[in-house]
């Protein structure tokens, strides 16, 4: 659970007096798993700062869910719409587990951003990171077959949420097949088939929704021809270097 505003990405560079002034403006909110914090096309402008738990950002197109990204403690959602004067939210945000968050009104967030330019600079960096992730998703959806989509998403998860354990990489984030499939735009049946094949080939293990990559180098050798450097797979740039998971 985050209690120190220094652990919030947008506020990392603010002076102590600013943090003391911001704290009373924050309203604590709790969201249960599968609760929607933000609805696509809604006109609300509140900003949510995650203190614990994780959320997914997604859109529903022709009754199909497309997952764009995930956010973790210390990060915020809704801040880009607060800055931009459009009339509606660009995507929905849903709790992946129980989420504790601080709510900050749009007017209060903008007042902070106007007084402290570092907040706007970080918003720009965050936007660039979003575009990088979406660019990779376009490649997945447009040019890769199912096997390569699954393999490349496993590598993305390894570089962003992986923990090395005795030469293996454990993905420190439980994913159902439904969520994983919606991340790369395939059916759950297709994903399950490829996951089983990867397990049979000794590339991965999966226990209780937790994926462990057994042989990451072989996974890279087989499916990583399009990406020259691991940094290209990062969901957050160096400017957002922080512990995303507690």
Short mmCIF file of N, CA and C in Angstrom, two decimals, residues 18-175:
data_model
loop_
_atom_site.label_atom_id
_atom_site.label_comp_id
_atom_site.label_asym_id
_atom_site.label_seq_id
_atom_site.Cartn_x
_atom_site.Cartn_y
_atom_site.Cartn_z
N UNK A 18 4.73 21.14 -1.34
CA UNK A 18 3.68 20.82 -2.31
C UNK A 18 2.99 19.51 -1.93
N UNK A 19 3.77 18.52 -1.53
CA UNK A 19 3.19 17.23 -1.15
C UNK A 19 2.28 17.39 0.07
N UNK A 20 2.70 18.20 1.02
CA UNK A 20 1.88 18.43 2.21
C UNK A 20 0.57 19.11 1.83
N UNK A 21 0.62 19.99 0.81
CA UNK A 21 -0.59 20.68 0.38
C UNK A 21 -1.52 19.77 -0.41
N UNK A 22 -0.96 18.83 -1.14
CA UNK A 22 -1.77 17.92 -1.97
C UNK A 22 -2.50 16.89 -1.13
N UNK A 23 -1.86 16.38 -0.11
CA UNK A 23 -2.41 15.25 0.65
C UNK A 23 -3.85 15.47 1.12
N UNK A 24 -4.22 16.63 1.68
CA UNK A 24 -5.61 16.81 2.12
C UNK A 24 -6.63 16.82 0.98
N UNK A 25 -6.17 17.04 -0.25
CA UNK A 25 -7.08 17.08 -1.39
C UNK A 25 -7.45 15.68 -1.91
N UNK A 26 -6.71 14.67 -1.48
CA UNK A 26 -6.90 13.31 -1.99
C UNK A 26 -8.02 12.60 -1.23
N UNK A 27 -8.90 11.96 -1.97
CA UNK A 27 -10.00 11.20 -1.37
C UNK A 27 -9.74 9.71 -1.58
N UNK A 28 -9.80 8.96 -0.49
CA UNK A 28 -9.51 7.53 -0.58
C UNK A 28 -10.71 6.78 -1.14
N UNK A 29 -10.45 5.88 -2.08
CA UNK A 29 -11.50 5.07 -2.68
C UNK A 29 -11.04 3.61 -2.74
N UNK A 30 -11.98 2.68 -2.58
CA UNK A 30 -11.71 1.25 -2.69
C UNK A 30 -12.60 0.67 -3.78
N UNK A 31 -12.01 -0.09 -4.68
CA UNK A 31 -12.75 -0.72 -5.78
C UNK A 31 -12.51 -2.23 -5.72
N UNK A 32 -13.58 -2.99 -5.73
CA UNK A 32 -13.47 -4.44 -5.73
C UNK A 32 -13.06 -4.94 -7.11
N UNK A 33 -12.60 -6.19 -7.17
CA UNK A 33 -12.22 -6.80 -8.44
C UNK A 33 -13.38 -6.70 -9.43
N UNK A 34 -13.07 -6.37 -10.67
CA UNK A 34 -14.01 -6.22 -11.79
C UNK A 34 -14.86 -4.95 -11.71
N UNK A 35 -14.61 -4.11 -10.72
CA UNK A 35 -15.33 -2.84 -10.65
C UNK A 35 -14.73 -1.86 -11.66
N UNK A 36 -15.57 -1.11 -12.34
CA UNK A 36 -15.11 -0.15 -13.35
C UNK A 36 -14.89 1.22 -12.71
N UNK A 37 -13.65 1.70 -12.79
CA UNK A 37 -13.33 3.02 -12.27
C UNK A 37 -13.74 4.11 -13.25
N UNK A 38 -13.50 3.83 -14.54
CA UNK A 38 -13.75 4.80 -15.60
C UNK A 38 -14.45 4.09 -16.74
N UNK A 39 -15.50 4.71 -17.28
CA UNK A 39 -16.21 4.16 -18.43
C UNK A 39 -15.84 4.93 -19.69
N UNK A 40 -15.58 4.19 -20.75
CA UNK A 40 -15.32 4.81 -22.05
C UNK A 40 -16.49 5.70 -22.45
N UNK A 41 -16.18 6.88 -22.99
CA UNK A 41 -17.16 7.88 -23.46
C UNK A 41 -17.84 8.64 -22.32
N UNK A 42 -17.51 8.31 -21.07
CA UNK A 42 -18.05 9.08 -19.95
C UNK A 42 -17.42 10.47 -19.95
N UNK A 43 -18.09 11.44 -19.34
CA UNK A 43 -17.58 12.81 -19.34
C UNK A 43 -16.93 13.20 -18.01
N UNK A 44 -16.72 12.25 -17.12
CA UNK A 44 -16.06 12.55 -15.85
C UNK A 44 -14.61 12.94 -16.11
N UNK A 45 -14.00 13.64 -15.16
CA UNK A 45 -12.63 14.12 -15.34
C UNK A 45 -11.75 13.83 -14.13
N UNK A 46 -12.19 13.01 -13.21
CA UNK A 46 -11.40 12.71 -12.03
C UNK A 46 -10.15 11.92 -12.39
N UNK A 47 -9.11 12.09 -11.60
CA UNK A 47 -7.86 11.36 -11.75
C UNK A 47 -7.75 10.36 -10.60
N UNK A 48 -7.38 9.11 -10.91
CA UNK A 48 -7.23 8.08 -9.90
C UNK A 48 -5.76 7.71 -9.77
N UNK A 49 -5.23 7.80 -8.56
CA UNK A 49 -3.85 7.43 -8.28
C UNK A 49 -3.86 6.10 -7.54
N UNK A 50 -3.23 5.09 -8.10
CA UNK A 50 -3.29 3.75 -7.53
C UNK A 50 -2.35 3.61 -6.35
N UNK A 51 -2.91 3.13 -5.24
CA UNK A 51 -2.11 2.89 -4.03
C UNK A 51 -1.79 1.41 -3.86
N UNK A 52 -2.71 0.55 -4.27
CA UNK A 52 -2.48 -0.90 -4.25
C UNK A 52 -3.38 -1.53 -5.30
N UNK A 53 -3.01 -2.75 -5.73
CA UNK A 53 -3.79 -3.42 -6.76
C UNK A 53 -3.38 -2.98 -8.15
N UNK A 54 -4.09 -3.50 -9.14
CA UNK A 54 -3.79 -3.19 -10.54
C UNK A 54 -5.09 -3.02 -11.32
N UNK A 55 -5.00 -2.30 -12.43
CA UNK A 55 -6.17 -2.07 -13.29
C UNK A 55 -5.78 -2.34 -14.73
N UNK A 56 -6.78 -2.63 -15.54
CA UNK A 56 -6.57 -2.75 -16.98
C UNK A 56 -7.29 -1.62 -17.69
N UNK A 57 -6.71 -1.17 -18.79
CA UNK A 57 -7.33 -0.16 -19.65
C UNK A 57 -7.78 -0.87 -20.92
N UNK A 58 -9.05 -0.72 -21.27
CA UNK A 58 -9.58 -1.51 -22.37
C UNK A 58 -10.71 -0.78 -23.09
N UNK A 59 -11.10 -1.36 -24.22
CA UNK A 59 -12.23 -0.85 -24.99
C UNK A 59 -13.03 -2.05 -25.50
N UNK A 60 -14.32 -1.87 -25.67
CA UNK A 60 -15.19 -2.90 -26.23
C UNK A 60 -15.53 -2.52 -27.67
N UNK A 61 -15.14 -3.37 -28.61
CA UNK A 61 -15.43 -3.13 -30.02
C UNK A 61 -16.14 -4.36 -30.58
N UNK A 62 -17.37 -4.17 -31.05
CA UNK A 62 -18.18 -5.26 -31.59
C UNK A 62 -18.25 -6.44 -30.61
N UNK A 63 -18.54 -6.09 -29.36
CA UNK A 63 -18.69 -7.06 -28.27
C UNK A 63 -17.40 -7.79 -27.91
N UNK A 64 -16.27 -7.31 -28.39
CA UNK A 64 -14.98 -7.90 -28.05
C UNK A 64 -14.15 -6.92 -27.24
N UNK A 65 -13.54 -7.43 -26.19
CA UNK A 65 -12.70 -6.59 -25.34
C UNK A 65 -11.28 -6.56 -25.90
N UNK A 66 -10.73 -5.36 -26.01
CA UNK A 66 -9.34 -5.18 -26.41
C UNK A 66 -8.62 -4.49 -25.26
N UNK A 67 -7.62 -5.16 -24.69
CA UNK A 67 -6.88 -4.61 -23.56
C UNK A 67 -5.68 -3.82 -24.09
N UNK A 68 -5.59 -2.56 -23.67
CA UNK A 68 -4.50 -1.70 -24.13
C UNK A 68 -3.29 -1.73 -23.21
N UNK A 69 -3.55 -1.75 -21.89
CA UNK A 69 -2.43 -1.60 -20.97
C UNK A 69 -2.86 -1.98 -19.57
N UNK A 70 -1.88 -2.06 -18.66
CA UNK A 70 -2.13 -2.28 -17.24
C UNK A 70 -1.43 -1.19 -16.44
N UNK A 71 -2.00 -0.86 -15.29
CA UNK A 71 -1.37 0.13 -14.41
C UNK A 71 -1.30 -0.41 -12.99
N UNK A 72 -0.27 0.07 -12.26
CA UNK A 72 0.08 -0.51 -10.98
C UNK A 72 0.29 0.60 -9.95
N UNK A 73 0.51 0.22 -8.68
CA UNK A 73 0.67 1.24 -7.62
C UNK A 73 1.73 2.28 -7.96
N UNK A 74 1.40 3.53 -7.67
CA UNK A 74 2.28 4.65 -7.98
C UNK A 74 1.96 5.32 -9.29
N UNK A 75 1.10 4.69 -10.09
CA UNK A 75 0.71 5.26 -11.37
C UNK A 75 -0.70 5.84 -11.28
N UNK A 76 -1.05 6.62 -12.28
CA UNK A 76 -2.36 7.27 -12.31
C UNK A 76 -3.10 6.90 -13.59
N UNK A 77 -4.41 6.93 -13.53
CA UNK A 77 -5.26 6.76 -14.71
C UNK A 77 -6.25 7.92 -14.75
N UNK A 78 -6.57 8.34 -15.96
CA UNK A 78 -7.51 9.44 -16.14
C UNK A 78 -6.87 10.80 -16.24
N UNK A 79 -5.55 10.87 -16.07
CA UNK A 79 -4.89 12.17 -16.04
C UNK A 79 -4.80 12.81 -17.43
N UNK A 80 -4.71 11.99 -18.48
CA UNK A 80 -4.58 12.56 -19.82
C UNK A 80 -5.87 13.25 -20.24
N UNK A 81 -7.01 12.66 -19.91
CA UNK A 81 -8.29 13.32 -20.22
C UNK A 81 -8.49 14.56 -19.36
N UNK A 82 -7.91 14.56 -18.16
CA UNK A 82 -8.00 15.75 -17.32
C UNK A 82 -7.26 16.93 -17.95
N UNK A 83 -6.14 16.63 -18.61
CA UNK A 83 -5.35 17.68 -19.26
C UNK A 83 -5.96 18.09 -20.58
N UNK A 84 -6.42 17.09 -21.34
CA UNK A 84 -6.99 17.35 -22.67
C UNK A 84 -8.46 17.72 -22.53
N UNK A 85 -8.91 18.68 -23.31
CA UNK A 85 -10.26 19.22 -23.14
C UNK A 85 -11.29 18.53 -24.03
N UNK A 86 -11.10 17.27 -24.33
CA UNK A 86 -12.11 16.53 -25.09
C UNK A 86 -13.31 16.31 -24.19
N UNK A 87 -14.39 15.73 -24.78
CA UNK A 87 -15.63 15.62 -24.03
C UNK A 87 -15.86 14.25 -23.41
N UNK A 88 -15.00 13.29 -23.68
CA UNK A 88 -15.28 11.96 -23.17
C UNK A 88 -14.00 11.17 -22.91
N UNK A 89 -14.15 10.13 -22.09
CA UNK A 89 -13.04 9.24 -21.80
C UNK A 89 -12.71 8.42 -23.05
N UNK A 90 -11.43 8.13 -23.25
CA UNK A 90 -11.03 7.42 -24.46
C UNK A 90 -11.02 5.90 -24.28
N UNK A 91 -11.12 5.44 -23.03
CA UNK A 91 -11.13 4.00 -22.77
C UNK A 91 -11.71 3.75 -21.38
N UNK A 92 -12.04 2.51 -21.11
CA UNK A 92 -12.53 2.12 -19.79
C UNK A 92 -11.37 1.61 -18.94
N UNK A 93 -11.55 1.69 -17.62
CA UNK A 93 -10.54 1.22 -16.67
C UNK A 93 -11.24 0.35 -15.63
N UNK A 94 -10.74 -0.87 -15.44
CA UNK A 94 -11.38 -1.83 -14.54
C UNK A 94 -10.36 -2.43 -13.58
N UNK A 95 -10.78 -2.65 -12.34
CA UNK A 95 -9.90 -3.24 -11.33
C UNK A 95 -9.67 -4.72 -11.63
N UNK A 96 -8.40 -5.13 -11.65
CA UNK A 96 -8.05 -6.53 -11.85
C UNK A 96 -8.09 -7.31 -10.54
N UNK A 97 -8.08 -6.58 -9.44
CA UNK A 97 -8.12 -7.13 -8.09
C UNK A 97 -8.61 -6.00 -7.20
N UNK A 98 -8.68 -6.19 -5.91
CA UNK A 98 -9.07 -5.10 -5.04
C UNK A 98 -8.07 -3.95 -5.17
N UNK A 99 -8.60 -2.76 -5.41
CA UNK A 99 -7.75 -1.58 -5.67
C UNK A 99 -8.04 -0.51 -4.63
N UNK A 100 -6.98 -0.01 -4.01
CA UNK A 100 -7.07 1.19 -3.19
C UNK A 100 -6.49 2.34 -4.00
N UNK A 101 -7.21 3.44 -4.05
CA UNK A 101 -6.78 4.56 -4.88
C UNK A 101 -7.08 5.88 -4.19
N UNK A 102 -6.33 6.90 -4.59
CA UNK A 102 -6.65 8.27 -4.25
C UNK A 102 -7.37 8.90 -5.43
N UNK A 103 -8.42 9.64 -5.16
CA UNK A 103 -9.14 10.38 -6.21
C UNK A 103 -8.77 11.85 -6.08
N UNK A 104 -8.44 12.43 -7.23
CA UNK A 104 -8.10 13.85 -7.29
C UNK A 104 -8.94 14.48 -8.38
N UNK A 105 -9.62 15.56 -8.08
CA UNK A 105 -10.48 16.19 -9.08
C UNK A 105 -9.64 16.80 -10.20
N UNK A 106 -10.29 16.97 -11.35
CA UNK A 106 -9.59 17.54 -12.51
C UNK A 106 -9.04 18.92 -12.18
N UNK A 107 -9.85 19.78 -11.56
CA UNK A 107 -9.41 21.15 -11.27
C UNK A 107 -8.20 21.15 -10.35
N UNK A 108 -8.20 20.26 -9.37
CA UNK A 108 -7.07 20.21 -8.44
C UNK A 108 -5.82 19.67 -9.14
N UNK A 109 -6.00 18.67 -10.00
CA UNK A 109 -4.86 18.13 -10.73
C UNK A 109 -4.27 19.18 -11.66
N UNK A 110 -5.12 19.92 -12.38
CA UNK A 110 -4.63 20.96 -13.29
C UNK A 110 -3.94 22.08 -12.53
N UNK A 111 -4.45 22.43 -11.36
CA UNK A 111 -3.81 23.47 -10.56
C UNK A 111 -2.40 23.06 -10.16
N UNK A 112 -2.24 21.78 -9.80
CA UNK A 112 -0.91 21.27 -9.45
C UNK A 112 0.00 21.30 -10.68
N UNK A 113 -0.53 20.86 -11.84
CA UNK A 113 0.26 20.81 -13.06
C UNK A 113 0.69 22.20 -13.51
N UNK A 114 -0.18 23.19 -13.33
CA UNK A 114 0.16 24.55 -13.73
C UNK A 114 1.22 25.15 -12.81
N UNK A 115 1.18 24.79 -11.54
CA UNK A 115 2.15 25.33 -10.60
C UNK A 115 3.50 24.62 -10.70
N UNK A 116 3.47 23.33 -11.06
CA UNK A 116 4.70 22.54 -11.11
C UNK A 116 4.83 21.89 -12.49
N UNK A 117 5.61 22.48 -13.39
CA UNK A 117 5.76 21.98 -14.77
C UNK A 117 6.25 20.54 -14.85
N UNK A 118 6.92 20.04 -13.83
CA UNK A 118 7.41 18.66 -13.88
C UNK A 118 6.27 17.67 -14.03
N UNK A 119 5.08 18.03 -13.53
CA UNK A 119 3.92 17.15 -13.66
C UNK A 119 3.52 17.01 -15.13
N UNK A 120 3.52 18.12 -15.86
CA UNK A 120 3.20 18.07 -17.29
C UNK A 120 4.27 17.33 -18.07
N UNK A 121 5.54 17.52 -17.67
CA UNK A 121 6.61 16.78 -18.34
C UNK A 121 6.43 15.28 -18.18
N UNK A 122 6.07 14.85 -16.98
CA UNK A 122 5.84 13.44 -16.74
C UNK A 122 4.61 12.95 -17.50
N UNK A 123 3.60 13.79 -17.65
CA UNK A 123 2.42 13.41 -18.44
C UNK A 123 2.81 13.18 -19.89
N UNK A 124 3.70 14.01 -20.41
CA UNK A 124 4.19 13.82 -21.78
C UNK A 124 4.94 12.50 -21.90
N UNK A 125 5.82 12.22 -20.94
CA UNK A 125 6.56 10.95 -20.96
C UNK A 125 5.61 9.76 -20.91
N UNK A 126 4.58 9.88 -20.08
CA UNK A 126 3.60 8.81 -19.97
C UNK A 126 2.88 8.60 -21.29
N UNK A 127 2.54 9.69 -21.97
CA UNK A 127 1.86 9.59 -23.26
C UNK A 127 2.74 8.89 -24.29
N UNK A 128 4.02 9.22 -24.32
CA UNK A 128 4.95 8.55 -25.24
C UNK A 128 5.00 7.06 -24.95
N UNK A 129 5.02 6.70 -23.67
CA UNK A 129 5.01 5.28 -23.31
C UNK A 129 3.74 4.59 -23.80
N UNK A 130 2.60 5.26 -23.65
CA UNK A 130 1.34 4.69 -24.14
C UNK A 130 1.41 4.43 -25.64
N UNK A 131 1.95 5.38 -26.39
CA UNK A 131 2.05 5.23 -27.84
C UNK A 131 2.97 4.07 -28.20
N UNK A 132 4.07 3.92 -27.45
CA UNK A 132 4.98 2.81 -27.71
C UNK A 132 4.26 1.47 -27.54
N UNK A 133 3.48 1.34 -26.47
CA UNK A 133 2.76 0.09 -26.22
C UNK A 133 1.72 -0.15 -27.32
N UNK A 134 1.00 0.89 -27.71
CA UNK A 134 -0.02 0.74 -28.74
C UNK A 134 0.59 0.40 -30.09
N UNK A 135 1.76 0.95 -30.39
CA UNK A 135 2.44 0.61 -31.64
C UNK A 135 2.76 -0.88 -31.70
N UNK A 136 3.23 -1.43 -30.58
CA UNK A 136 3.52 -2.85 -30.56
C UNK A 136 2.24 -3.66 -30.70
N UNK A 137 1.16 -3.19 -30.11
CA UNK A 137 -0.10 -3.91 -30.22
C UNK A 137 -0.59 -3.94 -31.67
N UNK A 138 -0.38 -2.86 -32.39
CA UNK A 138 -0.75 -2.83 -33.81
C UNK A 138 0.03 -3.90 -34.57
N UNK A 139 1.31 -4.03 -34.25
CA UNK A 139 2.12 -5.06 -34.91
C UNK A 139 1.57 -6.45 -34.59
N UNK A 140 1.25 -6.69 -33.32
CA UNK A 140 0.68 -7.99 -32.94
C UNK A 140 -0.58 -8.29 -33.72
N UNK A 141 -1.51 -7.32 -33.73
CA UNK A 141 -2.82 -7.55 -34.31
C UNK A 141 -2.78 -7.64 -35.83
N UNK A 142 -1.82 -6.98 -36.45
CA UNK A 142 -1.83 -6.86 -37.91
C UNK A 142 -0.94 -7.87 -38.62
N UNK A 143 0.21 -8.23 -38.02
CA UNK A 143 1.22 -8.95 -38.79
C UNK A 143 1.63 -10.31 -38.25
N UNK A 144 1.22 -10.66 -37.04
CA UNK A 144 1.71 -11.90 -36.45
C UNK A 144 0.64 -12.98 -36.42
N UNK A 145 1.06 -14.24 -36.61
CA UNK A 145 0.14 -15.33 -36.41
C UNK A 145 -0.03 -15.57 -34.91
N UNK A 146 -0.93 -16.47 -34.54
CA UNK A 146 -1.26 -16.65 -33.12
C UNK A 146 -0.04 -17.07 -32.31
N UNK A 147 0.74 -17.99 -32.83
CA UNK A 147 1.90 -18.49 -32.09
C UNK A 147 2.88 -17.36 -31.78
N UNK A 148 3.17 -16.52 -32.75
CA UNK A 148 4.12 -15.42 -32.53
C UNK A 148 3.51 -14.34 -31.63
N UNK A 149 2.20 -14.12 -31.72
CA UNK A 149 1.56 -13.17 -30.80
C UNK A 149 1.75 -13.61 -29.36
N UNK A 150 1.49 -14.89 -29.10
CA UNK A 150 1.60 -15.41 -27.74
C UNK A 150 3.05 -15.33 -27.26
N UNK A 151 3.99 -15.74 -28.10
CA UNK A 151 5.40 -15.73 -27.72
C UNK A 151 5.89 -14.32 -27.42
N UNK A 152 5.53 -13.38 -28.26
CA UNK A 152 5.99 -12.01 -28.06
C UNK A 152 5.35 -11.36 -26.85
N UNK A 153 4.09 -11.67 -26.57
CA UNK A 153 3.48 -11.13 -25.36
C UNK A 153 4.11 -11.74 -24.12
N UNK A 154 4.48 -13.01 -24.17
CA UNK A 154 5.20 -13.62 -23.05
C UNK A 154 6.52 -12.90 -22.80
N UNK A 155 7.22 -12.54 -23.86
CA UNK A 155 8.47 -11.80 -23.70
C UNK A 155 8.22 -10.41 -23.14
N UNK A 156 7.16 -9.75 -23.59
CA UNK A 156 6.79 -8.44 -23.03
C UNK A 156 6.53 -8.55 -21.53
N UNK A 157 5.76 -9.57 -21.15
CA UNK A 157 5.45 -9.77 -19.73
C UNK A 157 6.72 -10.06 -18.93
N UNK A 158 7.63 -10.82 -19.52
CA UNK A 158 8.88 -11.15 -18.83
C UNK A 158 9.71 -9.90 -18.57
N UNK A 159 9.82 -9.02 -19.57
CA UNK A 159 10.64 -7.83 -19.43
C UNK A 159 10.01 -6.79 -18.50
N UNK A 160 8.69 -6.82 -18.36
CA UNK A 160 8.01 -5.81 -17.55
C UNK A 160 7.61 -6.30 -16.16
N UNK A 161 7.24 -7.58 -16.05
CA UNK A 161 6.72 -8.09 -14.78
C UNK A 161 7.42 -9.36 -14.33
N UNK A 162 8.55 -9.67 -14.96
CA UNK A 162 9.23 -10.92 -14.67
C UNK A 162 10.17 -10.84 -13.47
N UNK A 163 10.25 -11.94 -12.74
CA UNK A 163 11.20 -12.09 -11.64
C UNK A 163 12.04 -13.32 -11.91
N UNK A 164 13.36 -13.15 -11.93
CA UNK A 164 14.24 -14.28 -12.22
C UNK A 164 14.37 -15.17 -11.00
N UNK A 165 14.18 -16.46 -11.22
CA UNK A 165 14.29 -17.44 -10.15
C UNK A 165 15.00 -18.68 -10.68
N UNK A 166 16.28 -18.81 -10.32
CA UNK A 166 17.08 -19.97 -10.71
C UNK A 166 17.10 -20.19 -12.22
N UNK A 167 17.32 -19.10 -12.95
CA UNK A 167 17.42 -19.19 -14.40
C UNK A 167 16.09 -19.15 -15.13
N UNK A 168 15.00 -19.16 -14.38
CA UNK A 168 13.67 -19.05 -14.98
C UNK A 168 13.11 -17.65 -14.72
N UNK A 169 12.09 -17.29 -15.48
CA UNK A 169 11.44 -16.00 -15.32
C UNK A 169 9.98 -16.23 -14.94
N UNK A 170 9.64 -15.87 -13.71
CA UNK A 170 8.25 -15.98 -13.27
C UNK A 170 7.54 -14.65 -13.49
N UNK A 171 6.39 -14.70 -14.18
CA UNK A 171 5.60 -13.50 -14.42
C UNK A 171 4.86 -13.16 -13.13
N UNK A 172 5.21 -12.04 -12.52
CA UNK A 172 4.66 -11.67 -11.22
C UNK A 172 3.31 -10.98 -11.39
N UNK A 173 2.40 -11.67 -12.08
CA UNK A 173 1.07 -11.10 -12.35
C UNK A 173 0.19 -12.23 -12.85
N UNK A 174 -0.84 -12.57 -12.11
CA UNK A 174 -1.69 -13.69 -12.50
C UNK A 174 -2.63 -13.28 -13.64
N UNK A 175 -2.63 -14.11 -14.69
CA UNK A 175 -3.43 -13.82 -15.87
C UNK A 175 -4.31 -15.01 -16.21
#
